Amino acid sequence: MYELDKNLIPLFSSNEIHARVKELGSEISEKYRHTHPLIIGVLNGSFIFLADLIRSISIDCDLDFIKVKSYKKTKSTGKVQLVMENSLPIKGKDVILVEDIIDTGLTIKFIRQKLLKSSPKSFSIASFLSKKGTHNLDFPIDFIGFEIPHKFVVGYGLDFEGKMRNLNGLYYMKND
Ligand code: 5GP
């Protein structure tokens, strides 16, 4: 089996993930029921979470993407690089930034700072995962799927050296 070959330990099953993503979608739909938010997905890692999340949202929303690079193998490089700009106007919009995982918080800080310069009406963050005790942010992560220990995870869009994004569940890597 692929998961055994790659030394993966299951953390959340596909069913558990879908149940939690549905809850997040309901929370977002309720909070934004009087508006029409602009959802911005952070590529590449968030693409599967984002695809499921927007299908759990029952209000109209616009969609855009931004792409950054910050990781080498399983460790943060400490440097965030913008690879692709978002393209829809942000000024006056209720923006929801969608990220796969918050580890050191450097990536989210960098993107938040950049997007706030374009004067959105409001700004919130939805992250599929947040690692406990690894970041100390001076702003909230408004919607979090799961809080997880400080270990490297793969699957459901998250990669190891570009691979394993296609796994339906979320896994720890045994050797991390
Ligand atoms: P941060 O800047 O918060 O340290 O890291 C954020 C980015 O690093 C995430 O968007 C993600 O791409 C990558 N990352 C952080 N932790 C993990 C992890 O456990 N697994 C994977 N696959 N990527 C991670």
PDB file of C-alpha atoms and ligand atoms in Angstrom:
ATOM      1  CA  MET A   1       0.000   0.000   0.000  1.00  0.00           C
ATOM      2  CA  TYR A   2       1.280   3.456  -0.936  1.00  0.00           C
ATOM      3  CA  GLU A   3       0.869   4.906   2.591  1.00  0.00           C
ATOM      4  CA  LEU A   4       2.922   2.028   4.100  1.00  0.00           C
ATOM      5  CA  ASP A   5       5.620   2.239   1.413  1.00  0.00           C
ATOM      6  CA  LYS A   6       6.147   5.899   2.149  1.00  0.00           C
ATOM      7  CA  ASN A   7       6.245   5.478   5.951  1.00  0.00           C
ATOM      8  CA  LEU A   8       3.130   7.527   6.531  1.00  0.00           C
ATOM      9  CA  ILE A   9       1.118   7.572   9.756  1.00  0.00           C
ATOM     10  CA  PRO A  10      -2.582   8.531   9.397  1.00  0.00           C
ATOM     11  CA  LEU A  11      -3.632  11.663  11.231  1.00  0.00           C
ATOM     12  CA  PHE A  12      -7.072  12.545   9.796  1.00  0.00           C
ATOM     13  CA  SER A  13      -9.159  10.445   7.406  1.00  0.00           C
ATOM     14  CA  SER A  14     -10.878  11.843   4.361  1.00  0.00           C
ATOM     15  CA  ASN A  15     -14.249  11.591   6.179  1.00  0.00           C
ATOM     16  CA  GLU A  16     -12.981  13.494   9.216  1.00  0.00           C
ATOM     17  CA  ILE A  17     -11.542  16.199   6.985  1.00  0.00           C
ATOM     18  CA  HIS A  18     -14.749  16.574   4.978  1.00  0.00           C
ATOM     19  CA  ALA A  19     -16.880  16.840   8.108  1.00  0.00           C
ATOM     20  CA  ARG A  20     -14.661  19.604   9.506  1.00  0.00           C
ATOM     21  CA  VAL A  21     -14.438  21.489   6.198  1.00  0.00           C
ATOM     22  CA  LYS A  22     -18.265  21.469   5.996  1.00  0.00           C
ATOM     23  CA  GLU A  23     -18.413  23.056   9.456  1.00  0.00           C
ATOM     24  CA  LEU A  24     -15.954  25.763   8.395  1.00  0.00           C
ATOM     25  CA  GLY A  25     -18.030  26.415   5.261  1.00  0.00           C
ATOM     26  CA  SER A  26     -21.159  26.859   7.372  1.00  0.00           C
ATOM     27  CA  GLU A  27     -19.370  29.232   9.774  1.00  0.00           C
ATOM     28  CA  ILE A  28     -18.103  31.326   6.872  1.00  0.00           C
ATOM     29  CA  SER A  29     -21.521  31.383   5.150  1.00  0.00           C
ATOM     30  CA  GLU A  30     -23.134  32.554   8.387  1.00  0.00           C
ATOM     31  CA  LYS A  31     -20.532  35.220   9.154  1.00  0.00           C
ATOM     32  CA  TYR A  32     -20.587  36.630   5.590  1.00  0.00           C
ATOM     33  CA  ARG A  33     -24.304  36.175   4.885  1.00  0.00           C
ATOM     34  CA  HIS A  34     -24.807  39.921   4.235  1.00  0.00           C
ATOM     35  CA  THR A  35     -21.855  40.306   1.897  1.00  0.00           C
ATOM     36  CA  HIS A  36     -20.063  38.792  -1.045  1.00  0.00           C
ATOM     37  CA  PRO A  37     -16.515  37.905   0.042  1.00  0.00           C
ATOM     38  CA  LEU A  38     -13.416  37.647  -2.108  1.00  0.00           C
ATOM     39  CA  ILE A  39     -11.669  34.372  -1.324  1.00  0.00           C
ATOM     40  CA  ILE A  40      -7.957  34.256  -2.091  1.00  0.00           C
ATOM     41  CA  GLY A  41      -6.266  30.851  -2.055  1.00  0.00           C
ATOM     42  CA  VAL A  42      -2.547  30.536  -1.361  1.00  0.00           C
ATOM     43  CA  LEU A  43      -1.020  28.194  -3.937  1.00  0.00           C
ATOM     44  CA  ASN A  44      -0.018  25.476  -4.117  1.00  0.00           C
ATOM     45  CA  GLY A  45      -0.853  23.823  -0.805  1.00  0.00           C
ATOM     46  CA  SER A  46      -4.383  25.164  -0.274  1.00  0.00           C
ATOM     47  CA  PHE A  47      -5.894  24.062  -3.586  1.00  0.00           C
ATOM     48  CA  ILE A  48      -7.721  20.944  -2.353  1.00  0.00           C
ATOM     49  CA  PHE A  49      -8.884  22.554   0.897  1.00  0.00           C
ATOM     50  CA  LEU A  50     -10.028  25.597  -1.072  1.00  0.00           C
ATOM     51  CA  ALA A  51     -11.931  23.454  -3.596  1.00  0.00           C
ATOM     52  CA  ASP A  52     -13.802  21.655  -0.815  1.00  0.00           C
ATOM     53  CA  LEU A  53     -14.271  24.784   1.285  1.00  0.00           C
ATOM     54  CA  ILE A  54     -15.913  26.888  -1.431  1.00  0.00           C
ATOM     55  CA  ARG A  55     -18.308  24.024  -2.212  1.00  0.00           C
ATOM     56  CA  SER A  56     -19.333  24.092   1.473  1.00  0.00           C
ATOM     57  CA  ILE A  57     -20.055  27.825   1.284  1.00  0.00           C
ATOM     58  CA  SER A  58     -23.659  28.697   0.482  1.00  0.00           C
ATOM     59  CA  ILE A  59     -23.279  32.402  -0.375  1.00  0.00           C
ATOM     60  CA  ASP A  60     -21.910  34.125  -3.481  1.00  0.00           C
ATOM     61  CA  CYS A  61     -18.172  34.670  -3.439  1.00  0.00           C
ATOM     62  CA  ASP A  62     -15.397  35.654  -5.842  1.00  0.00           C
ATOM     63  CA  LEU A  63     -12.223  33.604  -6.130  1.00  0.00           C
ATOM     64  CA  ASP A  64      -8.608  34.531  -6.715  1.00  0.00           C
ATOM     65  CA  PHE A  65      -5.164  33.027  -6.092  1.00  0.00           C
ATOM     66  CA  ILE A  66      -1.759  34.156  -4.920  1.00  0.00           C
ATOM     67  CA  LYS A  67       1.377  32.037  -5.028  1.00  0.00           C
ATOM     68  CA  VAL A  68       4.365  32.166  -2.703  1.00  0.00           C
ATOM     69  CA  LYS A  69       7.370  29.983  -2.060  1.00  0.00           C
ATOM     70  CA  SER A  70       8.848  29.467   1.382  1.00  0.00           C
ATOM     71  CA  TYR A  71       9.849  25.862   1.981  1.00  0.00           C
ATOM     72  CA  LYS A  72      12.755  23.603   1.168  1.00  0.00           C
ATOM     73  CA  LYS A  73      12.117  19.885   1.852  1.00  0.00           C
ATOM     74  CA  THR A  74      10.609  19.763   5.355  1.00  0.00           C
ATOM     75  CA  LYS A  75      12.033  22.972   6.840  1.00  0.00           C
ATOM     76  CA  SER A  76      11.111  26.607   6.386  1.00  0.00           C
ATOM     77  CA  THR A  77      13.755  28.666   4.571  1.00  0.00           C
ATOM     78  CA  GLY A  78      12.740  31.683   6.660  1.00  0.00           C
ATOM     79  CA  LYS A  79      12.308  33.663   3.451  1.00  0.00           C
ATOM     80  CA  VAL A  80       9.030  34.148   1.602  1.00  0.00           C
ATOM     81  CA  GLN A  81       9.010  34.902  -2.105  1.00  0.00           C
ATOM     82  CA  LEU A  82       6.032  36.105  -4.130  1.00  0.00           C
ATOM     83  CA  VAL A  83       5.745  33.890  -7.221  1.00  0.00           C
ATOM     84  CA  MET A  84       2.345  34.986  -8.594  1.00  0.00           C
ATOM     85  CA  GLU A  85       0.282  38.086  -7.751  1.00  0.00           C
ATOM     86  CA  ASN A  86      -3.454  37.936  -7.087  1.00  0.00           C
ATOM     87  CA  SER A  87      -5.390  39.658  -9.880  1.00  0.00           C
ATOM     88  CA  LEU A  88      -8.846  40.817  -8.714  1.00  0.00           C
ATOM     89  CA  PRO A  89      -9.185  44.228  -7.014  1.00  0.00           C
ATOM     90  CA  ILE A  90      -9.198  44.057  -3.214  1.00  0.00           C
ATOM     91  CA  LYS A  91     -10.101  47.631  -2.274  1.00  0.00           C
ATOM     92  CA  GLY A  92     -13.370  47.702  -0.300  1.00  0.00           C
ATOM     93  CA  LYS A  93     -13.793  43.903  -0.434  1.00  0.00           C
ATOM     94  CA  ASP A  94     -14.324  41.450   2.413  1.00  0.00           C
ATOM     95  CA  VAL A  95     -11.262  39.293   1.853  1.00  0.00           C
ATOM     96  CA  ILE A  96     -10.829  35.746   3.173  1.00  0.00           C
ATOM     97  CA  LEU A  97      -7.321  34.404   2.676  1.00  0.00           C
ATOM     98  CA  VAL A  98      -7.222  30.606   2.482  1.00  0.00           C
ATOM     99  CA  GLU A  99      -3.995  28.861   3.525  1.00  0.00           C
ATOM    100  CA  ASP A 100      -3.107  25.180   3.944  1.00  0.00           C
ATOM    101  CA  ILE A 101      -1.067  25.334   7.143  1.00  0.00           C
ATOM    102  CA  ILE A 102       0.438  27.864   9.534  1.00  0.00           C
ATOM    103  CA  ASP A 103       3.808  26.781  10.875  1.00  0.00           C
ATOM    104  CA  THR A 104       6.194  29.629  11.742  1.00  0.00           C
ATOM    105  CA  GLY A 105       3.588  32.133  10.524  1.00  0.00           C
ATOM    106  CA  LEU A 106       6.093  33.895   8.248  1.00  0.00           C
ATOM    107  CA  THR A 107       4.152  33.144   5.068  1.00  0.00           C
ATOM    108  CA  ILE A 108       0.817  34.348   6.364  1.00  0.00           C
ATOM    109  CA  LYS A 109       2.414  37.511   7.833  1.00  0.00           C
ATOM    110  CA  PHE A 110       4.039  38.302   4.495  1.00  0.00           C
ATOM    111  CA  ILE A 111       0.848  37.803   2.452  1.00  0.00           C
ATOM    112  CA  ARG A 112      -1.363  39.624   4.979  1.00  0.00           C
ATOM    113  CA  GLN A 113       0.949  42.647   4.978  1.00  0.00           C
ATOM    114  CA  LYS A 114       0.980  42.754   1.207  1.00  0.00           C
ATOM    115  CA  LEU A 115      -2.808  42.440   0.792  1.00  0.00           C
ATOM    116  CA  LEU A 116      -3.673  44.941   3.550  1.00  0.00           C
ATOM    117  CA  LYS A 117      -1.833  47.614   1.520  1.00  0.00           C
ATOM    118  CA  SER A 118      -4.681  47.382  -1.035  1.00  0.00           C
ATOM    119  CA  SER A 119      -7.276  48.482   1.582  1.00  0.00           C
ATOM    120  CA  PRO A 120      -9.805  45.642   1.833  1.00  0.00           C
ATOM    121  CA  LYS A 121     -12.966  46.441   3.814  1.00  0.00           C
ATOM    122  CA  SER A 122     -12.225  43.468   6.081  1.00  0.00           C
ATOM    123  CA  PHE A 123      -9.610  40.753   6.165  1.00  0.00           C
ATOM    124  CA  SER A 124      -9.789  37.287   7.678  1.00  0.00           C
ATOM    125  CA  ILE A 125      -7.793  34.095   7.412  1.00  0.00           C
ATOM    126  CA  ALA A 126      -8.969  30.495   7.041  1.00  0.00           C
ATOM    127  CA  SER A 127      -6.292  27.841   7.437  1.00  0.00           C
ATOM    128  CA  PHE A 128      -6.843  24.111   7.089  1.00  0.00           C
ATOM    129  CA  LEU A 129      -4.169  23.434   9.743  1.00  0.00           C
ATOM    130  CA  SER A 130      -2.292  25.306  12.417  1.00  0.00           C
ATOM    131  CA  LYS A 131       0.727  23.890  14.245  1.00  0.00           C
ATOM    132  CA  LYS A 132       0.602  24.380  18.018  1.00  0.00           C
ATOM    133  CA  GLY A 133       3.306  26.473  19.664  1.00  0.00           C
ATOM    134  CA  THR A 134       5.273  27.282  16.509  1.00  0.00           C
ATOM    135  CA  HIS A 135       4.040  30.818  15.830  1.00  0.00           C
ATOM    136  CA  ASN A 136       3.253  33.904  17.826  1.00  0.00           C
ATOM    137  CA  LEU A 137       1.101  36.087  15.597  1.00  0.00           C
ATOM    138  CA  ASP A 138      -0.264  39.511  16.530  1.00  0.00           C
ATOM    139  CA  PHE A 139      -3.430  38.927  14.484  1.00  0.00           C
ATOM    140  CA  PRO A 140      -6.053  36.148  14.633  1.00  0.00           C
ATOM    141  CA  ILE A 141      -6.461  33.088  12.423  1.00  0.00           C
ATOM    142  CA  ASP A 142     -10.234  33.368  12.155  1.00  0.00           C
ATOM    143  CA  PHE A 143     -11.099  29.878  10.886  1.00  0.00           C
ATOM    144  CA  ILE A 144      -8.896  26.853  11.679  1.00  0.00           C
ATOM    145  CA  GLY A 145      -9.667  23.324  10.505  1.00  0.00           C
ATOM    146  CA  PHE A 146      -7.428  21.452  12.928  1.00  0.00           C
ATOM    147  CA  GLU A 147      -4.633  22.309  15.361  1.00  0.00           C
ATOM    148  CA  ILE A 148      -1.827  19.764  15.063  1.00  0.00           C
ATOM    149  CA  PRO A 149       1.500  19.059  16.854  1.00  0.00           C
ATOM    150  CA  HIS A 150       4.780  20.313  15.438  1.00  0.00           C
ATOM    151  CA  LYS A 151       5.392  17.552  12.882  1.00  0.00           C
ATOM    152  CA  PHE A 152       5.635  17.525   9.106  1.00  0.00           C
ATOM    153  CA  VAL A 153       2.367  16.443   7.462  1.00  0.00           C
ATOM    154  CA  VAL A 154       1.435  15.483   3.902  1.00  0.00           C
ATOM    155  CA  GLY A 155      -1.715  14.809   1.892  1.00  0.00           C
ATOM    156  CA  TYR A 156      -4.927  16.719   1.120  1.00  0.00           C
ATOM    157  CA  GLY A 157      -2.916  19.198  -0.954  1.00  0.00           C
ATOM    158  CA  LEU A 158       0.200  19.326   1.237  1.00  0.00           C
ATOM    159  CA  ASP A 159       3.361  17.969  -0.365  1.00  0.00           C
ATOM    160  CA  PHE A 160       6.737  16.474   0.343  1.00  0.00           C
ATOM    161  CA  GLU A 161       9.109  17.609  -2.412  1.00  0.00           C
ATOM    162  CA  GLY A 162       6.145  18.168  -4.716  1.00  0.00           C
ATOM    163  CA  LYS A 163       4.615  14.707  -4.150  1.00  0.00           C
ATOM    164  CA  MET A 164       1.784  13.239  -2.037  1.00  0.00           C
ATOM    165  CA  ARG A 165      -0.619  16.174  -2.531  1.00  0.00           C
ATOM    166  CA  ASN A 166      -3.070  13.673  -4.038  1.00  0.00           C
ATOM    167  CA  LEU A 167      -3.593  11.644  -0.843  1.00  0.00           C
ATOM    168  CA  ASN A 168      -7.184  11.949   0.421  1.00  0.00           C
ATOM    169  CA  GLY A 169      -6.274  11.869   4.096  1.00  0.00           C
ATOM    170  CA  LEU A 170      -3.649  13.729   6.129  1.00  0.00           C
ATOM    171  CA  TYR A 171      -0.511  11.919   7.309  1.00  0.00           C
ATOM    172  CA  TYR A 172       2.598  12.439   9.414  1.00  0.00           C
ATOM    173  CA  MET A 173       5.887  11.456   7.902  1.00  0.00           C
ATOM    174  CA  LYS A 174       7.433   8.812  10.170  1.00  0.00           C
ATOM    175  CA  ASN A 175      10.994  10.077   9.983  1.00  0.00           C
ATOM    176  CA  ASP A 176      10.252  13.747  10.773  1.00  0.00           C
TER     177      ASP A 176
HETATM  178  P1  5GP B   1       5.195  29.095   7.581  1.00  0.00           P
HETATM  179  O1  5GP B   1       5.625  30.298   6.811  1.00  0.00           O
HETATM  180  O2  5GP B   1       3.966  29.334   8.437  1.00  0.00           O
HETATM  181  O3  5GP B   1       6.338  28.524   8.402  1.00  0.00           O
HETATM  182  O4  5GP B   1       4.882  27.949   6.567  1.00  0.00           O
HETATM  183  C1  5GP B   1       3.826  28.015   5.737  1.00  0.00           C
HETATM  184  C2  5GP B   1       3.998  27.157   4.493  1.00  0.00           C
HETATM  185  O5  5GP B   1       4.976  26.124   4.658  1.00  0.00           O
HETATM  186  C3  5GP B   1       2.715  26.454   4.227  1.00  0.00           C
HETATM  187  O6  5GP B   1       1.908  27.199   3.355  1.00  0.00           O
HETATM  188  C4  5GP B   1       3.160  25.138   3.619  1.00  0.00           C
HETATM  189  O7  5GP B   1       3.295  25.272   2.229  1.00  0.00           O
HETATM  190  C5  5GP B   1       4.524  24.869   4.224  1.00  0.00           C
HETATM  191  N1  5GP B   1       4.439  23.960   5.382  1.00  0.00           N
HETATM  192  C6  5GP B   1       4.539  24.260   6.701  1.00  0.00           C
HETATM  193  N2  5GP B   1       4.415  23.168   7.464  1.00  0.00           N
HETATM  194  C7  5GP B   1       4.215  22.139   6.617  1.00  0.00           C
HETATM  195  C8  5GP B   1       4.000  20.725   6.812  1.00  0.00           C
HETATM  196  O8  5GP B   1       3.937  20.174   7.916  1.00  0.00           O
HETATM  197  N3  5GP B   1       3.827  19.999   5.674  1.00  0.00           N
HETATM  198  C9  5GP B   1       3.861  20.534   4.424  1.00  0.00           C
HETATM  199  N4  5GP B   1       3.683  19.707   3.404  1.00  0.00           N
HETATM  200  N5  5GP B   1       4.061  21.848   4.198  1.00  0.00           N
HETATM  201  C10 5GP B   1       4.236  22.649   5.294  1.00  0.00           C
END
